[in-house]
Amino acid sequence: MRHTVAAIQMISSPSVPDNIATADRLVRQAAAGGAQLVLLPEYWAIMGINDADKVAVAEPLGQGPIQDFMAGLAKELGIWLIGGTLPLASSDPLKVVNTTLVYNPQGESAGRYDKIHLFGFSQGTESYNESKTIVPGKDLGVLEAPFGKVGMSVCYDLRFPELFRAMGPVSLIVLPAAFTYTTGQAHWEILLRARAIENQCYVLAAAQGGMHPNGRRTWGHSMLIDPWGTVKSVLAEGEGVVTGEIDPAFMEGVRQSLPALKHRTM
């Protein structure tokens, strides 16, 4: 049985209420199009002027306007909602945990993943160091969904194939992201397709895609990729929805005709 999934692409701002309004509109659009699982991008709730801005709006686990919004929307629409990432309070008052929270169609918390690999990049005047404001996660994030096992990852995690291997066989990898324009143009699609090919599963990536009020430009190109590595749908830039189908029969066909997962020796 096929299942429809969707990735939301945004150009998030420093305003949490404005971002919630945008996410509400786009998630409803995705659900109206038949999506049973919807993925928001990384930092969907806030892309601050400064990295520390997200610390000021960090929520304790289980309460706060961002979490209340996601839980309520999942329940109202009867969908699986994977909340990109939001800033959760950490033991360090100057840092947050960059967390993916999952809500089932009843609006209940159904999964969590804290981003493990923290992005660092410096080239000319462009520089990023997430470790200044984020505490790294330690545990794998996996979720049982109606169409099989889902592996959770975030943005920079994409560059570490061993993370995905450690999940074991999955039907779908989800990757909310805010890839920079520079690194996205060079590496985004090829890495996403590689993860789909080597793990013989679907990959759903929800990205930030445009010029943000803080001056940062993100690459966009949210997409769904099948287990053969084919890009099934993509949105280059701007706000919008990428929709496609997960076909378990096709995935099993790929795994039977090319049983690479069974041929692993390490």
mmCIF file of C-alpha atoms in Angstrom:
data_model
loop_
_atom_site.group_PDB
_atom_site.id
_atom_site.type_symbol
_atom_site.label_atom_id
_atom_site.label_comp_id
_atom_site.label_asym_id
_atom_site.label_seq_id
_atom_site.Cartn_x
_atom_site.Cartn_y
_atom_site.Cartn_z
ATOM 1 C CA MET A 1 0.000 0.000 0.000
ATOM 2 C CA ARG A 2 1.346 3.390 -0.990
ATOM 3 C CA HIS A 3 1.477 6.321 1.423
ATOM 4 C CA THR A 4 1.656 10.021 0.585
ATOM 5 C CA VAL A 5 4.289 12.123 2.340
ATOM 6 C CA ALA A 6 5.194 15.787 2.112
ATOM 7 C CA ALA A 7 8.088 18.099 2.930
ATOM 8 C CA ILE A 8 7.503 21.741 3.812
ATOM 9 C CA GLN A 9 9.939 24.377 2.546
ATOM 10 C CA MET A 10 10.097 27.712 4.367
ATOM 11 C CA ILE A 11 12.128 30.926 4.632
ATOM 12 C CA SER A 12 11.871 31.293 8.374
ATOM 13 C CA SER A 13 12.234 34.629 10.146
ATOM 14 C CA PRO A 14 13.087 35.745 13.700
ATOM 15 C CA SER A 15 9.349 35.839 14.543
ATOM 16 C CA VAL A 16 8.005 32.626 16.067
ATOM 17 C CA PRO A 17 4.330 33.647 15.599
ATOM 18 C CA ASP A 18 4.919 34.503 11.924
ATOM 19 C CA ASN A 19 6.700 31.197 11.332
ATOM 20 C CA ILE A 20 3.927 29.268 13.079
ATOM 21 C CA ALA A 21 1.380 30.962 10.805
ATOM 22 C CA THR A 22 3.391 30.017 7.710
ATOM 23 C CA ALA A 23 3.857 26.432 8.853
ATOM 24 C CA ASP A 24 0.142 26.160 9.645
ATOM 25 C CA ARG A 25 -0.789 27.276 6.134
ATOM 26 C CA LEU A 26 1.686 24.983 4.379
ATOM 27 C CA VAL A 27 1.001 21.893 6.507
ATOM 28 C CA ARG A 28 -2.716 22.321 5.855
ATOM 29 C CA GLN A 29 -1.950 22.559 2.143
ATOM 30 C CA ALA A 30 0.041 19.323 2.338
ATOM 31 C CA ALA A 31 -2.717 17.514 4.243
ATOM 32 C CA ALA A 32 -5.324 18.745 1.771
ATOM 33 C CA GLY A 33 -3.188 17.147 -0.941
ATOM 34 C CA GLY A 34 -3.421 13.785 0.810
ATOM 35 C CA ALA A 35 -0.203 13.741 2.824
ATOM 36 C CA GLN A 36 -0.316 11.338 5.760
ATOM 37 C CA LEU A 37 3.143 12.325 7.009
ATOM 38 C CA VAL A 38 4.439 15.904 6.863
ATOM 39 C CA LEU A 39 7.995 17.043 7.576
ATOM 40 C CA LEU A 40 8.916 20.614 8.570
ATOM 41 C CA PRO A 41 12.414 22.054 7.947
ATOM 42 C CA GLU A 42 15.184 22.650 10.460
ATOM 43 C CA TYR A 43 14.835 25.889 12.440
ATOM 44 C CA TRP A 44 11.323 26.279 11.064
ATOM 45 C CA ALA A 45 10.098 28.056 14.202
ATOM 46 C CA ILE A 46 12.912 30.614 14.348
ATOM 47 C CA MET A 47 15.836 31.784 12.246
ATOM 48 C CA GLY A 48 17.060 34.596 14.456
ATOM 49 C CA ILE A 49 19.118 37.648 13.619
ATOM 50 C CA ASN A 50 21.780 36.171 15.901
ATOM 51 C CA ASP A 51 22.439 32.521 16.778
ATOM 52 C CA ALA A 52 21.610 33.221 20.419
ATOM 53 C CA ASP A 53 18.066 34.371 19.570
ATOM 54 C CA LYS A 54 16.818 30.787 19.620
ATOM 55 C CA VAL A 55 17.960 30.412 23.227
ATOM 56 C CA ALA A 56 15.487 33.104 24.286
ATOM 57 C CA VAL A 57 12.515 31.145 22.899
ATOM 58 C CA ALA A 58 13.655 27.649 23.948
ATOM 59 C CA GLU A 59 10.861 25.538 25.402
ATOM 60 C CA PRO A 60 10.958 22.865 28.104
ATOM 61 C CA LEU A 61 9.993 19.460 26.756
ATOM 62 C CA GLY A 62 6.230 19.031 26.717
ATOM 63 C CA GLN A 63 5.076 22.629 26.885
ATOM 64 C CA GLY A 64 5.228 25.868 24.956
ATOM 65 C CA PRO A 65 3.571 27.507 21.953
ATOM 66 C CA ILE A 66 5.716 25.696 19.373
ATOM 67 C CA GLN A 67 5.016 22.224 20.769
ATOM 68 C CA ASP A 68 1.353 23.024 21.422
ATOM 69 C CA PHE A 69 0.967 24.134 17.820
ATOM 70 C CA MET A 70 2.486 20.951 16.395
ATOM 71 C CA ALA A 71 0.506 18.615 18.649
ATOM 72 C CA GLY A 72 -2.760 20.414 17.957
ATOM 73 C CA LEU A 73 -2.261 20.541 14.199
ATOM 74 C CA ALA A 74 -1.318 16.847 13.958
ATOM 75 C CA LYS A 75 -4.473 15.923 15.860
ATOM 76 C CA GLU A 76 -6.749 18.266 13.927
ATOM 77 C CA LEU A 77 -5.509 17.064 10.527
ATOM 78 C CA GLY A 78 -5.023 13.426 11.550
ATOM 79 C CA ILE A 79 -1.454 13.268 10.250
ATOM 80 C CA TRP A 80 2.018 12.290 11.369
ATOM 81 C CA LEU A 81 3.809 15.597 11.861
ATOM 82 C CA ILE A 82 7.589 15.577 12.137
ATOM 83 C CA GLY A 83 8.458 18.979 13.517
ATOM 84 C CA GLY A 84 11.657 19.817 11.716
ATOM 85 C CA THR A 85 13.654 21.144 14.633
ATOM 86 C CA LEU A 86 12.800 23.468 17.482
ATOM 87 C CA PRO A 87 14.962 24.825 20.308
ATOM 88 C CA LEU A 88 14.472 22.850 23.516
ATOM 89 C CA ALA A 89 15.883 24.054 26.798
ATOM 90 C CA SER A 90 19.105 22.346 27.873
ATOM 91 C CA SER A 91 21.072 22.091 31.104
ATOM 92 C CA ASP A 92 23.224 24.972 29.829
ATOM 93 C CA PRO A 93 21.282 28.267 30.034
ATOM 94 C CA LEU A 94 23.269 29.651 27.104
ATOM 95 C CA LYS A 95 22.558 26.709 24.799
ATOM 96 C CA VAL A 96 19.609 24.722 23.418
ATOM 97 C CA VAL A 97 19.062 21.226 22.095
ATOM 98 C CA ASN A 98 18.191 21.272 18.377
ATOM 99 C CA THR A 99 15.383 18.736 18.503
ATOM 100 C CA THR A 100 13.047 16.940 16.128
ATOM 101 C CA LEU A 101 9.733 16.043 17.762
ATOM 102 C CA VAL A 102 7.193 13.704 16.179
ATOM 103 C CA TYR A 103 3.445 13.775 16.730
ATOM 104 C CA ASN A 104 1.046 11.012 15.704
ATOM 105 C CA PRO A 105 -2.458 11.550 14.249
ATOM 106 C CA GLN A 106 -3.856 11.675 17.786
ATOM 107 C CA GLY A 107 -1.583 14.613 18.581
ATOM 108 C CA GLU A 108 0.522 12.527 20.943
ATOM 109 C CA SER A 109 4.306 12.700 21.219
ATOM 110 C CA ALA A 110 5.615 9.730 19.213
ATOM 111 C CA GLY A 111 9.334 10.289 18.819
ATOM 112 C CA ARG A 112 12.307 12.530 19.433
ATOM 113 C CA TYR A 113 15.730 13.055 17.941
ATOM 114 C CA ASP A 114 18.364 15.555 19.101
ATOM 115 C CA LYS A 115 20.759 16.621 16.338
ATOM 116 C CA ILE A 116 24.071 14.847 16.909
ATOM 117 C CA HIS A 117 26.449 16.474 14.419
ATOM 118 C CA LEU A 118 26.798 20.247 14.823
ATOM 119 C CA PHE A 119 27.594 22.279 11.726
ATOM 120 C CA GLY A 120 30.829 24.209 11.447
ATOM 121 C CA PHE A 121 31.907 26.006 8.279
ATOM 122 C CA SER A 122 34.194 28.908 7.442
ATOM 123 C CA GLN A 123 34.929 30.280 3.990
ATOM 124 C CA GLY A 124 35.796 33.915 3.469
ATOM 125 C CA THR A 125 33.204 36.080 5.231
ATOM 126 C CA GLU A 126 30.814 33.138 5.662
ATOM 127 C CA SER A 127 31.161 31.370 9.005
ATOM 128 C CA TYR A 128 28.969 29.100 11.160
ATOM 129 C CA ASN A 129 29.567 27.334 14.459
ATOM 130 C CA GLU A 130 26.476 25.649 15.913
ATOM 131 C CA SER A 131 28.356 24.334 18.941
ATOM 132 C CA LYS A 132 28.350 27.863 20.398
ATOM 133 C CA THR A 133 24.603 27.712 21.054
ATOM 134 C CA ILE A 134 23.647 24.018 20.743
ATOM 135 C CA VAL A 135 24.258 20.961 22.908
ATOM 136 C CA PRO A 136 24.744 17.879 20.683
ATOM 137 C CA GLY A 137 22.477 14.853 20.940
ATOM 138 C CA LYS A 138 23.760 11.370 21.664
ATOM 139 C CA ASP A 139 21.065 8.879 20.643
ATOM 140 C CA LEU A 140 19.739 7.584 17.334
ATOM 141 C CA GLY A 141 16.221 8.607 16.386
ATOM 142 C CA VAL A 142 13.987 5.903 14.913
ATOM 143 C CA LEU A 143 10.227 5.769 14.642
ATOM 144 C CA GLU A 144 7.689 3.107 13.737
ATOM 145 C CA ALA A 145 5.190 4.517 11.225
ATOM 146 C CA PRO A 146 2.348 2.884 9.252
ATOM 147 C CA PHE A 147 4.621 2.192 6.276
ATOM 148 C CA GLY A 148 7.641 1.003 8.242
ATOM 149 C CA LYS A 149 10.613 2.227 10.213
ATOM 150 C CA VAL A 150 11.630 5.883 9.878
ATOM 151 C CA GLY A 151 15.159 7.089 10.563
ATOM 152 C CA MET A 152 15.514 10.667 11.793
ATOM 153 C CA SER A 153 18.414 12.979 11.006
ATOM 154 C CA VAL A 154 19.048 16.718 10.730
ATOM 155 C CA CYS A 155 20.970 18.761 8.165
ATOM 156 C CA TYR A 156 24.724 18.283 8.841
ATOM 157 C CA ASP A 157 24.045 14.654 9.865
ATOM 158 C CA LEU A 158 23.711 14.009 6.132
ATOM 159 C CA ARG A 159 27.504 13.976 5.801
ATOM 160 C CA PHE A 160 27.957 11.032 8.178
ATOM 161 C CA PRO A 161 26.782 7.788 6.515
ATOM 162 C CA GLU A 162 27.655 5.726 9.581
ATOM 163 C CA LEU A 163 24.765 7.387 11.435
ATOM 164 C CA PHE A 164 22.271 5.966 8.960
ATOM 165 C CA ARG A 165 23.879 2.526 8.909
ATOM 166 C CA ALA A 166 23.531 2.386 12.693
ATOM 167 C CA MET A 167 19.752 2.723 12.317
ATOM 168 C CA GLY A 168 19.479 -0.630 10.562
ATOM 169 C CA PRO A 169 17.112 -1.098 7.603
ATOM 170 C CA VAL A 170 14.570 1.717 7.381
ATOM 171 C CA SER A 171 11.786 2.487 4.912
ATOM 172 C CA LEU A 172 12.230 6.236 5.070
ATOM 173 C CA ILE A 173 14.911 8.679 6.156
ATOM 174 C CA VAL A 174 13.699 12.165 7.058
ATOM 175 C CA LEU A 175 16.092 15.094 6.999
ATOM 176 C CA PRO A 176 14.968 18.582 7.980
ATOM 177 C CA ALA A 177 17.680 21.045 7.012
ATOM 178 C CA ALA A 178 18.852 24.621 6.635
ATOM 179 C CA PHE A 179 21.731 23.965 4.240
ATOM 180 C CA THR A 180 23.611 27.086 3.260
ATOM 181 C CA TYR A 181 23.479 28.137 -0.383
ATOM 182 C CA THR A 182 27.229 27.514 -0.722
ATOM 183 C CA THR A 183 27.309 23.974 0.637
ATOM 184 C CA GLY A 184 23.882 23.088 -0.711
ATOM 185 C CA GLN A 185 24.763 23.975 -4.271
ATOM 186 C CA ALA A 186 27.833 21.749 -4.058
ATOM 187 C CA HIS A 187 26.696 18.745 -2.033
ATOM 188 C CA TRP A 188 22.987 18.650 -1.102
ATOM 189 C CA GLU A 189 21.429 16.524 -3.840
ATOM 190 C CA ILE A 190 24.351 14.145 -4.317
ATOM 191 C CA LEU A 191 24.501 13.339 -0.586
ATOM 192 C CA LEU A 192 20.738 12.851 -0.301
ATOM 193 C CA ARG A 193 20.718 10.528 -3.297
ATOM 194 C CA ALA A 194 23.686 8.607 -1.913
ATOM 195 C CA ARG A 195 21.890 8.016 1.400
ATOM 196 C CA ALA A 196 18.845 6.723 -0.502
ATOM 197 C CA ILE A 197 20.905 4.462 -2.744
ATOM 198 C CA GLU A 198 23.142 2.936 -0.094
ATOM 199 C CA ASN A 199 20.299 2.358 2.371
ATOM 200 C CA GLN A 200 17.802 1.365 -0.345
ATOM 201 C CA CYS A 201 15.059 3.480 1.168
ATOM 202 C CA TYR A 202 13.115 6.659 0.545
ATOM 203 C CA VAL A 203 14.595 9.983 1.655
ATOM 204 C CA LEU A 204 12.380 12.977 2.429
ATOM 205 C CA ALA A 205 14.251 16.260 2.920
ATOM 206 C CA ALA A 206 12.579 19.493 4.059
ATOM 207 C CA ALA A 207 14.756 22.567 3.660
ATOM 208 C CA GLN A 208 14.891 26.264 4.274
ATOM 209 C CA GLY A 209 15.014 27.873 0.841
ATOM 210 C CA GLY A 210 15.699 31.547 0.310
ATOM 211 C CA MET A 211 17.087 34.800 1.684
ATOM 212 C CA HIS A 212 16.334 35.236 5.391
ATOM 213 C CA PRO A 213 15.963 38.499 7.330
ATOM 214 C CA ASN A 214 19.272 37.743 9.077
ATOM 215 C CA GLY A 215 21.083 37.858 5.735
ATOM 216 C CA ARG A 216 21.620 34.126 5.501
ATOM 217 C CA ARG A 217 20.759 32.438 2.210
ATOM 218 C CA THR A 218 19.677 28.824 2.295
ATOM 219 C CA TRP A 219 19.726 26.378 -0.597
ATOM 220 C CA GLY A 220 16.199 24.948 -0.557
ATOM 221 C CA HIS A 221 15.608 22.080 -2.983
ATOM 222 C CA SER A 222 13.376 20.103 -0.642
ATOM 223 C CA MET A 223 12.840 16.734 -2.269
ATOM 224 C CA LEU A 224 11.659 13.136 -2.131
ATOM 225 C CA ILE A 225 14.056 10.475 -3.423
ATOM 226 C CA ASP A 226 13.215 6.821 -4.031
ATOM 227 C CA PRO A 227 15.352 3.770 -3.103
ATOM 228 C CA TRP A 228 16.897 3.691 -6.585
ATOM 229 C CA GLY A 229 18.172 7.227 -6.084
ATOM 230 C CA THR A 230 15.662 8.925 -8.371
ATOM 231 C CA VAL A 231 14.427 12.369 -7.377
ATOM 232 C CA LYS A 232 10.642 12.021 -7.462
ATOM 233 C CA SER A 233 9.756 15.635 -6.654
ATOM 234 C CA VAL A 234 11.633 18.807 -5.752
ATOM 235 C CA LEU A 235 11.070 22.500 -4.989
ATOM 236 C CA ALA A 236 14.054 24.697 -5.793
ATOM 237 C CA GLU A 237 13.449 27.874 -3.800
ATOM 238 C CA GLY A 238 10.734 29.716 -1.912
ATOM 239 C CA GLU A 239 7.937 28.561 0.362
ATOM 240 C CA GLY A 240 5.973 25.529 -0.673
ATOM 241 C CA VAL A 241 5.201 21.839 -0.427
ATOM 242 C CA VAL A 242 6.896 18.815 -1.974
ATOM 243 C CA THR A 243 4.611 15.787 -2.165
ATOM 244 C CA GLY A 244 5.183 12.207 -3.243
ATOM 245 C CA GLU A 245 4.446 8.575 -2.526
ATOM 246 C CA ILE A 246 6.203 5.925 -0.497
ATOM 247 C CA ASP A 247 5.773 2.583 -2.265
ATOM 248 C CA PRO A 248 6.890 -0.351 -0.064
ATOM 249 C CA ALA A 249 6.540 -2.777 -2.983
ATOM 250 C CA PHE A 250 8.964 -0.758 -5.093
ATOM 251 C CA MET A 251 11.423 -0.592 -2.209
ATOM 252 C CA GLU A 252 11.296 -4.351 -1.717
ATOM 253 C CA GLY A 253 11.792 -4.850 -5.437
ATOM 254 C CA VAL A 254 14.975 -2.758 -5.342
ATOM 255 C CA ARG A 255 16.262 -4.714 -2.345
ATOM 256 C CA GLN A 256 15.536 -8.064 -3.974
ATOM 257 C CA SER A 257 17.066 -7.258 -7.359
ATOM 258 C CA LEU A 258 20.163 -5.677 -5.787
ATOM 259 C CA PRO A 259 20.517 -7.171 -2.278
ATOM 260 C CA ALA A 260 23.283 -4.831 -1.156
ATOM 261 C CA LEU A 261 21.982 -4.635 2.414
ATOM 262 C CA LYS A 262 22.342 -8.406 2.712
ATOM 263 C CA HIS A 263 25.801 -8.321 1.173
ATOM 264 C CA ARG A 264 27.235 -6.048 3.855
ATOM 265 C CA THR A 265 30.235 -7.498 5.671
ATOM 266 C CA MET A 266 30.849 -4.623 8.082
#
